[in-house]
Coordinates of C-alpha atoms and ligand atoms in Angstrom, one line a residue:
M1 CA 40.3 19.9 25.2
S2 CA 39.3 21.7 28.1
A3 CA 42.2 23.7 27.5
A4 CA 41.7 25.0 23.7
I5 CA 37.6 25.5 24.9
T6 CA 38.2 28.0 27.5
I7 CA 41.3 30.1 25.4
N8 CA 38.7 31.3 23.5
R9 CA 35.2 30.1 24.1
T10 CA 33.0 32.4 22.0
T11 CA 35.5 31.7 18.7
T12 CA 35.3 28.0 19.1
A13 CA 31.2 28.5 19.2
R14 CA 31.6 30.0 16.4
V15 CA 32.8 27.8 14.7
A16 CA 30.8 25.5 15.5
V17 CA 27.8 27.2 14.8
I18 CA 29.3 27.5 10.9
F19 CA 30.3 24.3 11.0
I20 CA 26.4 22.8 12.2
V21 CA 24.7 25.3 9.5
L22 CA 27.3 24.4 7.0
L23 CA 26.4 20.9 8.0
G24 CA 22.8 21.3 7.4
I25 CA 23.5 23.1 3.7
F26 CA 24.8 19.6 2.8
F27 CA 22.7 17.1 4.0
F28 CA 18.9 19.5 3.2
R29 CA 20.2 20.8 0.2
D30 CA 18.2 17.9 -1.7
T31 CA 15.1 19.1 0.4
W32 CA 15.6 22.7 -0.6
L33 CA 16.8 22.7 -3.8
P34 CA 14.7 22.1 -6.7
H35 CA 15.4 18.9 -8.9
V36 CA 15.0 20.1 -12.4
H37 CA 15.9 16.8 -14.7
D38 CA 17.4 15.5 -11.6
Q39 CA 17.5 12.1 -13.0
Q40 CA 19.9 13.2 -15.9
S41 CA 22.0 15.4 -13.3
Q42 CA 22.9 12.8 -10.6
L43 CA 23.6 10.6 -13.1
S44 CA 26.1 12.8 -15.0
N45 CA 27.7 14.5 -11.9
G46 CA 27.8 11.6 -9.9
S47 CA 25.8 13.3 -7.0
P48 CA 26.3 11.1 -4.2
S49 CA 22.1 11.7 -3.6
K50 CA 20.6 8.8 -4.2
I51 CA 16.9 9.7 -2.9
D52 CA 15.4 10.1 -6.5
K53 CA 17.2 6.9 -8.2
P54 CA 14.4 4.4 -8.9
A55 CA 15.8 0.9 -7.0
H56 CA 15.0 -1.7 -8.8
G57 CA 12.4 0.3 -11.2
V58 CA 10.1 0.6 -8.5
G59 CA 8.7 4.0 -7.5
A60 CA 10.5 6.4 -6.0
V61 CA 8.3 7.2 -3.1
H62 CA 10.9 6.4 -0.5
T63 CA 12.5 9.9 -1.8
T64 CA 12.1 11.7 1.3
A65 CA 13.4 8.9 3.6
A66 CA 16.6 10.7 3.0
A67 CA 15.5 13.5 5.6
P68 CA 17.3 12.5 8.4
T69 CA 15.1 10.3 11.1
P70 CA 15.0 10.3 14.8
S71 CA 16.9 7.7 16.5
P72 CA 14.9 4.8 17.9
S73 CA 15.6 5.8 21.5
S74 CA 14.7 9.1 20.9
S75 CA 10.7 8.6 19.5
A76 CA 8.2 8.2 21.7
F77 CA 6.3 6.2 18.3
Y78 CA 9.0 3.3 19.1
K79 CA 8.7 2.9 22.7
E80 CA 4.9 3.5 23.1
C81 CA 3.6 1.8 20.0
A82 CA 3.0 -1.3 21.5
T83 CA 1.4 -0.2 24.2
T84 CA -0.8 2.3 23.4
P85 CA -4.6 2.0 23.9
G86 CA -6.4 0.0 21.8
A87 CA -3.1 -2.1 20.3
D88 CA -3.6 -5.3 23.1
N89 CA -7.1 -5.3 21.2
V90 CA -6.3 -6.2 17.4
L91 CA -5.3 -9.5 16.4
V92 CA -3.6 -9.1 12.5
L93 CA -3.5 -12.0 10.5
V94 CA -1.1 -11.8 7.9
K95 CA -1.4 -14.5 4.8
T96 CA 1.4 -15.4 2.6
G97 CA 2.9 -18.0 1.0
A98 CA 6.2 -20.0 1.1
T99 CA 7.5 -18.9 -1.7
E100 CA 7.9 -14.9 -1.3
I101 CA 8.0 -15.2 3.2
Y102 CA 11.8 -14.4 3.1
Q103 CA 11.3 -11.2 0.6
K104 CA 8.3 -10.3 1.7
L105 CA 8.0 -11.0 5.7
P106 CA 11.4 -9.7 7.0
T107 CA 10.6 -5.6 6.6
H108 CA 7.1 -6.2 8.5
F109 CA 8.7 -7.9 11.5
V110 CA 11.4 -4.8 12.1
T111 CA 8.3 -2.4 11.5
T112 CA 4.6 -3.0 11.5
F113 CA 5.1 -5.8 13.7
A114 CA 7.4 -4.0 16.5
C115 CA 3.9 -2.6 17.5
V116 CA 1.5 -5.4 16.9
P117 CA 1.5 -7.5 20.0
H118 CA -0.5 -10.1 18.4
F119 CA -0.1 -11.6 15.1
M120 CA -0.7 -14.2 13.6
I121 CA 1.1 -15.6 9.8
F122 CA -0.2 -17.7 7.4
S123 CA 1.3 -19.6 4.9
D124 CA 0.7 -22.7 2.8
L125 CA 3.6 -24.2 4.7
E126 CA 4.3 -25.1 8.4
Q127 CA 7.8 -23.5 9.7
T128 CA 9.3 -21.4 11.9
I129 CA 11.3 -17.9 11.2
A130 CA 13.9 -17.6 14.0
N131 CA 11.7 -18.4 16.2
I132 CA 8.1 -17.0 14.9
P133 CA 5.9 -19.9 14.2
I134 CA 4.3 -19.6 10.3
H135 CA 1.1 -21.7 11.1
D136 CA 0.1 -23.9 7.4
A137 CA -3.3 -22.7 6.5
L138 CA -4.1 -25.2 4.9
V139 CA -3.6 -28.2 7.2
N140 CA -6.8 -29.6 8.0
V141 CA -8.2 -29.1 4.3
S142 CA -9.8 -32.5 3.7
E143 CA -7.3 -34.9 1.8
S144 CA -9.2 -35.4 -0.4
F145 CA -8.6 -31.8 -2.0
R146 CA -4.9 -31.7 -0.6
D147 CA -3.8 -35.0 -2.2
H148 CA -6.0 -34.8 -5.4
H149 CA -7.3 -31.1 -5.9
E150 CA -5.1 -29.5 -9.2
D151 CA -4.8 -26.2 -6.7
F152 CA -2.6 -27.9 -4.2
E153 CA 0.2 -29.3 -6.7
L154 CA 2.3 -26.4 -5.7
Y155 CA 1.5 -27.3 -2.1
R156 CA 2.1 -30.9 -2.5
K157 CA 5.9 -29.8 -4.1
L158 CA 6.0 -27.3 -1.1
Q159 CA 6.0 -30.2 1.2
Q160 CA 8.3 -32.2 -1.0
Y161 CA 11.1 -29.3 -1.4
Q162 CA 10.8 -28.9 2.7
R163 CA 11.3 -32.7 3.6
E164 CA 14.1 -32.6 1.3
G165 CA 15.4 -29.8 2.6
Q166 CA 15.4 -27.5 -0.6
D167 CA 15.2 -24.2 -1.6
V168 CA 11.1 -23.5 -1.6
S169 CA 11.2 -20.3 -2.8
K170 CA 12.4 -21.3 -5.8
L171 CA 9.4 -22.7 -6.9
T172 CA 8.0 -19.1 -7.1
G173 CA 5.3 -18.6 -10.0
K174 CA 4.2 -22.1 -9.8
G175 CA 0.1 -21.7 -9.1
G176 CA 0.6 -19.6 -6.0
W177 CA -2.7 -17.6 -6.9
N178 CA -4.9 -20.7 -7.1
L179 CA -3.8 -22.1 -3.8
D180 CA -4.1 -18.5 -2.1
K181 CA -7.7 -18.6 -1.8
W182 CA -7.8 -21.9 0.3
K183 CA -6.3 -20.5 3.0
F184 CA -8.8 -17.3 3.8
L185 CA -11.4 -19.5 5.5
P186 CA -9.1 -21.9 7.3
M187 CA -6.8 -19.3 8.5
L188 CA -10.6 -17.3 10.1
H189 CA -11.1 -20.1 11.9
K190 CA -7.9 -21.1 13.3
A191 CA -7.5 -17.6 14.4
F192 CA -11.5 -17.0 15.6
E193 CA -10.7 -19.9 18.1
T194 CA -7.2 -18.9 19.4
A195 CA -7.9 -15.0 20.2
G196 CA -7.5 -15.0 23.7
P197 CA -11.0 -12.5 25.2
E198 CA -9.1 -9.5 24.7
I199 CA -9.0 -9.6 21.0
E200 CA -12.0 -7.0 19.4
W201 CA -10.7 -6.8 16.0
F202 CA -8.7 -9.0 13.6
L203 CA -7.3 -7.1 10.8
M204 CA -6.1 -9.5 7.7
M205 CA -4.3 -8.6 5.6
E206 CA -1.6 -9.5 3.0
A207 CA 2.2 -9.5 2.4
D208 CA 2.6 -6.8 0.1
T209 CA 0.3 -4.7 2.5
S210 CA 0.9 -1.8 4.6
V211 CA -0.8 -0.9 7.7
S212 CA -0.7 2.6 9.5
W213 CA -1.4 1.5 13.2
T214 CA -1.7 5.1 15.0
N215 CA -4.8 5.1 12.1
L216 CA -6.1 2.2 12.5
L217 CA -6.0 2.1 16.1
Q218 CA -8.0 5.6 16.1
W219 CA -9.9 4.4 13.6
L220 CA -11.6 1.1 15.3
K221 CA -12.3 3.5 18.3
T222 CA -15.2 4.6 16.5
M223 CA -16.8 1.6 15.8
D224 CA -17.8 -1.0 18.6
P225 CA -16.6 -4.7 18.6
K226 CA -19.6 -6.1 19.7
K227 CA -21.4 -5.0 16.4
G228 CA -21.4 -7.3 13.7
Y229 CA -18.1 -5.6 11.2
Y230 CA -16.6 -6.6 8.2
L231 CA -15.2 -3.5 7.1
G232 CA -12.9 -3.5 3.5
A233 CA -12.2 -2.2 0.4
Q234 CA -15.6 -3.3 -1.9
N235 CA -15.6 -4.8 -4.7
V236 CA -18.3 -6.6 -6.6
L237 CA -18.4 -10.2 -8.2
G238 CA -21.3 -11.5 -9.5
N239 CA -24.3 -10.5 -6.7
T240 CA -21.5 -10.4 -3.8
L241 CA -20.3 -7.3 -2.1
F242 CA -17.0 -8.3 -0.5
G243 CA -13.5 -6.7 0.8
H244 CA -10.4 -6.5 -1.2
G245 CA -8.3 -9.2 0.3
G246 CA -4.7 -7.8 -0.5
S247 CA -6.0 -4.2 0.7
G248 CA -6.9 -5.1 3.8
V249 CA -10.1 -7.0 5.7
I250 CA -11.0 -6.0 9.2
I251 CA -13.7 -8.1 11.3
S252 CA -15.1 -7.1 14.6
R253 CA -15.5 -10.0 17.5
R254 CA -18.8 -10.2 17.2
T255 CA -18.6 -11.2 13.8
A256 CA -15.8 -13.5 14.3
D257 CA -17.8 -14.9 17.4
L258 CA -21.4 -15.5 15.2
M259 CA -18.9 -17.5 12.5
K260 CA -17.3 -20.0 15.2
E261 CA -20.9 -20.4 17.0
H262 CA -22.4 -20.9 13.2
R263 CA -20.2 -23.3 12.1
N264 CA -20.0 -25.4 15.5
S265 CA -24.0 -25.8 15.5
T266 CA -23.5 -26.6 11.9
G267 CA -20.8 -29.5 12.8
K268 CA -17.5 -28.1 11.6
E269 CA -17.0 -31.2 9.2
V270 CA -20.6 -30.2 7.2
Y271 CA -19.3 -26.9 7.3
D272 CA -16.0 -27.3 6.1
A273 CA -17.0 -30.2 3.2
K274 CA -19.7 -27.4 2.1
W275 CA -17.0 -24.0 1.7
E276 CA -14.6 -26.4 0.7
L277 CA -16.9 -27.4 -2.0
S278 CA -17.7 -23.9 -2.5
T279 CA -14.1 -22.5 -2.8
S280 CA -13.4 -25.2 -5.6
Q281 CA -15.7 -24.2 -7.5
N282 CA -15.3 -20.4 -7.0
C283 CA -11.9 -18.0 -7.9
C284 CA -11.1 -15.6 -4.9
G285 CA -10.8 -16.3 -1.0
D286 CA -11.7 -12.8 -0.6
E287 CA -15.4 -13.2 -2.3
I288 CA -15.6 -16.4 -0.7
I289 CA -15.6 -15.3 2.9
A290 CA -18.0 -12.2 2.0
R291 CA -20.4 -15.2 1.2
A292 CA -19.6 -16.9 4.7
F293 CA -20.4 -13.9 6.5
M294 CA -23.3 -13.4 5.0
E295 CA -24.3 -16.2 6.3
V296 CA -24.6 -14.9 9.5
D297 CA -26.1 -11.7 8.0
V298 CA -23.1 -10.0 8.4
K299 CA -22.8 -7.5 5.5
L300 CA -19.6 -5.8 4.3
T301 CA -19.5 -2.2 5.3
P302 CA -17.5 -0.6 2.6
A303 CA -14.1 1.3 4.1
W304 CA -12.9 2.8 1.2
P305 CA -10.8 4.8 1.1
L306 CA -9.2 4.2 4.5
I307 CA -8.6 0.8 3.0
Q308 CA -6.7 1.0 -0.6
G309 CA -6.2 -1.3 -3.2
E310 CA -3.1 1.4 -4.5
T311 CA 0.5 2.7 -3.8
V312 CA 1.2 6.2 -3.4
S313 CA 2.6 6.6 -7.1
T314 CA -0.6 4.3 -8.7
L315 CA -3.5 6.4 -6.3
D316 CA -5.6 9.4 -8.1
W317 CA -5.1 12.4 -5.1
T318 CA -8.3 13.4 -6.1
K319 CA -10.9 14.8 -3.7
E320 CA -12.2 11.4 -2.5
H321 CA -9.1 11.0 -0.6
W322 CA -7.9 13.7 0.3
C323 CA -9.3 14.5 4.1
S324 CA -9.9 10.6 5.1
P325 CA -6.7 9.2 6.5
S326 CA -4.7 6.5 5.3
I327 CA -4.7 3.5 6.9
T328 CA -3.5 0.4 4.0
W329 CA -2.0 0.6 0.8
H330 CA -1.7 -2.2 -1.9
H331 CA 1.4 -3.9 -3.9
V332 CA 4.1 -2.0 -1.5
D333 CA 7.7 -2.8 -1.6
P334 CA 9.4 -3.5 1.6
I335 CA 10.8 -0.4 0.5
E336 CA 7.4 1.1 1.0
I337 CA 6.2 0.0 3.7
D338 CA 9.1 1.0 5.7
T339 CA 9.6 4.6 4.1
M340 CA 5.8 5.0 5.1
F341 CA 6.3 2.9 9.0
Q342 CA 9.1 5.6 9.0
F343 CA 6.8 8.9 8.4
Q344 CA 4.5 7.5 10.7
S345 CA 6.4 7.3 13.1
Q346 CA 7.5 11.3 12.8
W347 CA 3.6 11.7 13.0
V348 CA 3.3 10.8 15.9
D349 CA 5.9 12.4 17.3
A350 CA 4.9 15.4 16.1
H351 CA 1.4 15.2 16.7
G352 CA 0.5 12.2 19.4
W353 CA -2.0 9.1 18.7
D354 CA -5.5 10.9 18.5
T355 CA -4.7 12.6 15.3
P356 CA -4.9 10.7 12.1
F357 CA -2.5 11.6 8.8
L358 CA -4.8 11.6 6.0
Y359 CA -4.3 11.6 2.4
R360 CA -3.3 15.2 1.7
D361 CA -0.5 14.7 4.8
V362 CA 1.2 12.0 2.8
F363 CA 0.8 14.2 -0.4
E364 CA 2.9 16.1 1.6
H365 CA 4.9 14.3 2.0
F366 CA 6.1 11.9 -0.7
V367 CA 4.0 13.8 -3.3
S368 CA 4.3 17.3 -3.4
R369 CA 7.8 18.5 -3.4
H370 CA 8.7 16.6 -6.9
T371 CA 5.8 17.3 -8.7
T372 CA 6.8 21.2 -8.7
V373 CA 9.3 20.2 -11.6
N374 CA 9.1 18.4 -14.8
R375 CA 10.4 15.2 -14.5
T376 CA 12.4 13.5 -17.6
S377 CA 12.1 9.4 -17.3
W378 CA 9.2 9.5 -15.6
N379 CA 5.7 7.4 -16.6
N380 CA 2.0 7.4 -15.9
L381 CA 0.6 10.0 -14.3
S382 CA -1.8 10.8 -17.5
Q383 CA -3.6 8.1 -19.3
D384 CA -6.9 10.0 -19.6
R385 CA -6.5 11.6 -23.1
K386 CA -4.1 10.3 -24.8
L387 CA -3.2 11.6 -28.5
I388 CA -1.3 9.8 -30.6
S389 CA 1.0 10.5 -34.1
A390 CA -0.8 9.0 -37.3
S391 CA 1.7 6.6 -37.5
L392 CA 2.0 5.2 -34.2
A393 CA -2.2 5.1 -33.3
G394 CA -3.6 2.0 -33.7
P395 CA -7.3 1.1 -34.3
D396 CA -8.5 1.6 -30.5
N397 CA -7.2 4.9 -30.7
E398 CA -8.5 8.6 -31.9
D399 CA -8.0 9.0 -34.9
F400 CA -4.7 11.8 -35.8
Y401 CA -6.4 14.2 -38.1
S402 CA -9.6 14.9 -36.4
L403 CA -7.9 16.1 -33.5
E404 CA -7.5 19.8 -33.1
P405 CA -4.4 21.1 -34.6
Y406 CA -2.9 22.1 -31.0
E407 CA -3.6 18.9 -30.1
Q408 CA -1.3 18.0 -33.0
R409 CA 1.0 19.9 -32.5
A410 CA 1.3 17.9 -29.0
V411 CA 2.4 14.7 -30.1
K412 CA 5.7 16.9 -31.4
S413 CA 7.4 18.1 -28.1
A414 CA 7.0 18.3 -24.7
D415 CA 6.4 22.3 -24.5
A416 CA 3.6 21.7 -27.0
C417 CA 2.4 18.8 -24.9
A418 CA 2.2 20.9 -22.1
E419 CA 0.7 23.6 -23.7
A420 CA -2.0 21.3 -25.1
C421 CA -2.9 20.8 -21.3
L422 CA -3.0 24.4 -20.3
L423 CA -5.2 24.7 -23.4
K424 CA -7.6 22.3 -21.6
P425 CA -10.1 23.3 -19.5
E426 CA -8.9 22.7 -15.9
R427 CA -11.0 19.9 -14.8
E428 CA -9.6 17.9 -17.9
C429 CA -5.9 18.4 -17.4
V430 CA -3.4 18.7 -13.9
Q431 CA -0.9 17.2 -15.6
W432 CA 1.0 15.4 -19.0
M433 CA 3.5 13.3 -20.3
F434 CA 5.4 12.9 -23.7
T435 CA 7.7 10.7 -25.4
P436 CA 8.1 11.4 -29.2
G437 CA 4.5 11.2 -31.0
R438 CA 2.9 10.7 -27.7
C439 CA 0.7 13.2 -25.1
Y440 CA -1.0 12.0 -22.9
L441 CA -3.1 14.2 -20.8
G442 CA -4.7 13.5 -16.8
R443 CA -7.3 14.7 -15.1
D444 CA -6.4 14.0 -11.7
I445 CA -3.1 14.2 -9.9
R446 CA -1.0 10.7 -9.9
F447 CA 2.7 10.5 -8.4
G448 CA 3.7 7.7 -11.2
K449 CA 7.1 6.8 -11.2
S450 CA 10.9 6.2 -12.7
D451 CA 10.7 4.7 -16.2
E452 CA 14.7 5.2 -16.4
V453 CA 15.8 1.0 -16.2
L454 CA 13.1 0.3 -18.7
G455 CA 12.8 0.6 -22.5
E456 CA 10.3 3.4 -22.8
H457 CA 11.5 7.0 -21.8
W458 CA 8.6 9.4 -20.7
T459 CA 8.6 13.6 -19.5
S460 CA 6.1 14.4 -17.3
G461 CA 4.9 17.8 -15.4
W462 CA 2.1 19.2 -13.8
V463 CA 0.4 22.6 -14.5
Q464 CA 1.6 24.2 -11.2
E465 CA -1.4 26.5 -10.7
R466 CA -4.0 23.7 -11.1
L467 CA -2.2 22.1 -8.4
A468 CA -2.1 25.0 -6.2
A469 CA -6.0 25.4 -7.1
F470 CA -6.9 22.3 -6.0
R471 CA -5.0 21.8 -3.3
E472 CA -6.5 25.2 -2.1
G473 CA -10.1 23.5 -2.2
F474 CA -9.6 21.7 0.6
E475 CA -7.2 23.6 3.3
A476 CA -9.5 22.9 6.1
C477 CA -10.3 18.9 6.2
E478 CA -12.7 17.8 7.9
V479 CA -11.5 14.0 8.9
K480 CA -13.7 11.5 7.3
W481 CA -13.8 8.5 9.4
H482 CA -16.1 6.4 6.7
G483 CA -15.2 4.5 3.8
S484 CA -17.3 6.3 0.5
G485 CA -20.0 4.6 -1.7
A486 CA -18.5 2.6 -4.4
Ligands
LIG1 C1 -6.1 -28.5 12.6 O1 -7.0 -29.0 13.3 C2 -6.2 -29.4 14.7 C3 -7.1 -30.4 15.3 O2 -8.1 -30.1 15.4 C4 -6.2 -27.9 15.3 O3 -5.9 -28.1 16.7 C5 -6.0 -27.0 14.5 O4 -5.8 -25.6 15.2 C6 -6.0 -26.9 13.2 N1 -5.0 -25.9 12.5 C7 -5.8 -24.6 11.6 C8 -5.0 -24.5 11.2 O5 -6.9 -24.9 11.1
LIG2 C1 -20.9 -27.2 19.5 O1 -21.8 -27.8 19.5 C2 -21.9 -28.6 21.1 C3 -23.3 -29.7 19.8 O2 -23.5 -28.9 18.7 C4 -22.5 -27.7 21.7 O3 -22.5 -28.9 22.6 C5 -21.5 -27.0 22.4 O4 -21.7 -26.4 23.1 C6 -21.3 -26.1 21.1 N1 -20.1 -25.2 21.8 C7 -20.0 -24.0 21.3 C8 -18.5 -23.0 21.9 O5 -20.6 -23.1 21.1
LIG3 C1 7.8 22.4 -17.7 O1 7.6 22.2 -18.9 C2 7.0 23.3 -19.5 C3 6.9 23.0 -20.9 O2 8.5 22.7 -21.3 C4 7.5 24.7 -19.1 O3 6.2 25.2 -19.8 C5 7.3 24.4 -17.3 O4 7.4 25.7 -17.3 C6 7.6 23.9 -17.0 N1 7.3 23.7 -15.2 C7 8.6 23.7 -14.3 C8 7.8 23.8 -13.6 O5 9.6 24.2 -14.8
LIG4 C1 2.1 2.0 -16.6 O1 1.2 1.3 -15.8 C2 0.4 0.3 -17.1 C3 -0.6 0.1 -16.5 O2 -1.2 0.1 -15.8 C4 2.0 -0.7 -16.2 O3 1.7 -1.6 -18.0 C5 2.9 0.0 -16.8 O4 4.0 -1.4 -16.6 C6 4.0 0.9 -16.1 N1 4.5 1.7 -16.9 C7 5.4 1.8 -15.3 C8 6.1 2.5 -16.0 O5 5.0 1.7 -14.3

């Protein structure tokens, strides 16, 4: 082998360079070449690239996972993420259920939790996954509820299935929601009581929440855990302003201590009985904990859009989001948790632990290159204005015959629908979607998702000049570390 190299070193080197270039072209061709109607061309030409094909009808936000990721050994992120300053001061609490746990938790174990030194998982069944303990959040709820209340029917079934050695995931869809609200306060109490002295912050999340560890740690540094904080994506129910549970809720040590003292001085039994009664009478655990925090004078600090209830596919990419760090997403699939985690690792490797990524950066990475072409079998970009033919329109839709002539034409073809979008003022239409008889226009940039495996198929497109104008408006972002008003 060394002989071959010494015989003609330059030729070998040239061949090697050409080979590497060709290899590069081959592997990166999807990054460079536009995918016009890529769904179809992939199906017809059998291209090996699967990157834009929907997996089980979920969004294609994982597309850029096709870019080669640095191997963990060469990534500083993987080496440092569990020891980076601040990591040791956060306790992450996951609220989940036994029926979904094997489906949703493993991805967290190999991604986010690999970076989180302190986490606790709360479910409705005590078990271990390998050597990871899963706590039954409901174990101390009064027997009068656990043994008799209808919300606990699933709970009782789960215990029975476990005793009998059956697969509890078969109980999916049997009252998980009713049981869920009972977990919130008990899991907080357990976490507050067991947290070590180093814990300054508690993050409460669900199995389908994705969290950016670097952005979270940077954000927490901007606040003092000795002050009473309760942060979340603001929502209102009745008179209560609360943080939406699935989007993630953050609690400072001070708040935790206030609540612990209050419960202790009230008497745990009296306190718990009161809140159990309240839980039985109200719908939602995230609203219930907001009232429990109010009792110790801690009000919600609105944290949307840093804390976010949408996904990359469903978000409206407006100026509210553009310059905010992106900390959580909700309703994400395991694949989205992983791709967001990989994006985060690449970000930290490139920018370090002190620069947050913003929604803008997520857009550039996950969405941008897909909006440069029209897409077939692509849905849910646009819902703001619905132009529907006379034969398809329902009673709630606009009367077809009162539409402008160009609007009436719009329901006939994708071209005419795109044309109608262009004829609207810029603030009224940036994207459109068409299926015969329907043309829907969208005011904000949304990514949407493939509808290839569904019954109904749309063609969607973005008005390029308007996209460009929107992005130019935010070129110089000033990082917004605070939530916006609701
Ligand atoms: C239940 O109560 C016991 C005894 O007080 C305590 O040790 C345990 O941590 C509690 N568990 C939960 C989930 O609250
Ligand atoms: C809890 O309350 C009891 C009696 O009300 C008191 O003696 C005890 O010091 C309190 N403990 C804490 C940790 O506050
Ligand atoms: C998308 O489709 C519209 C209407 O057919 C067309 O005018 C526009 O040029 C297309 N855009 C791209 C980027 O291909
Ligand atoms: C589009 O959104 C609607 C309502 O938000 C939802 O019912 C529908 O399933 C979505 N379609 C796709 C393809 O995601």
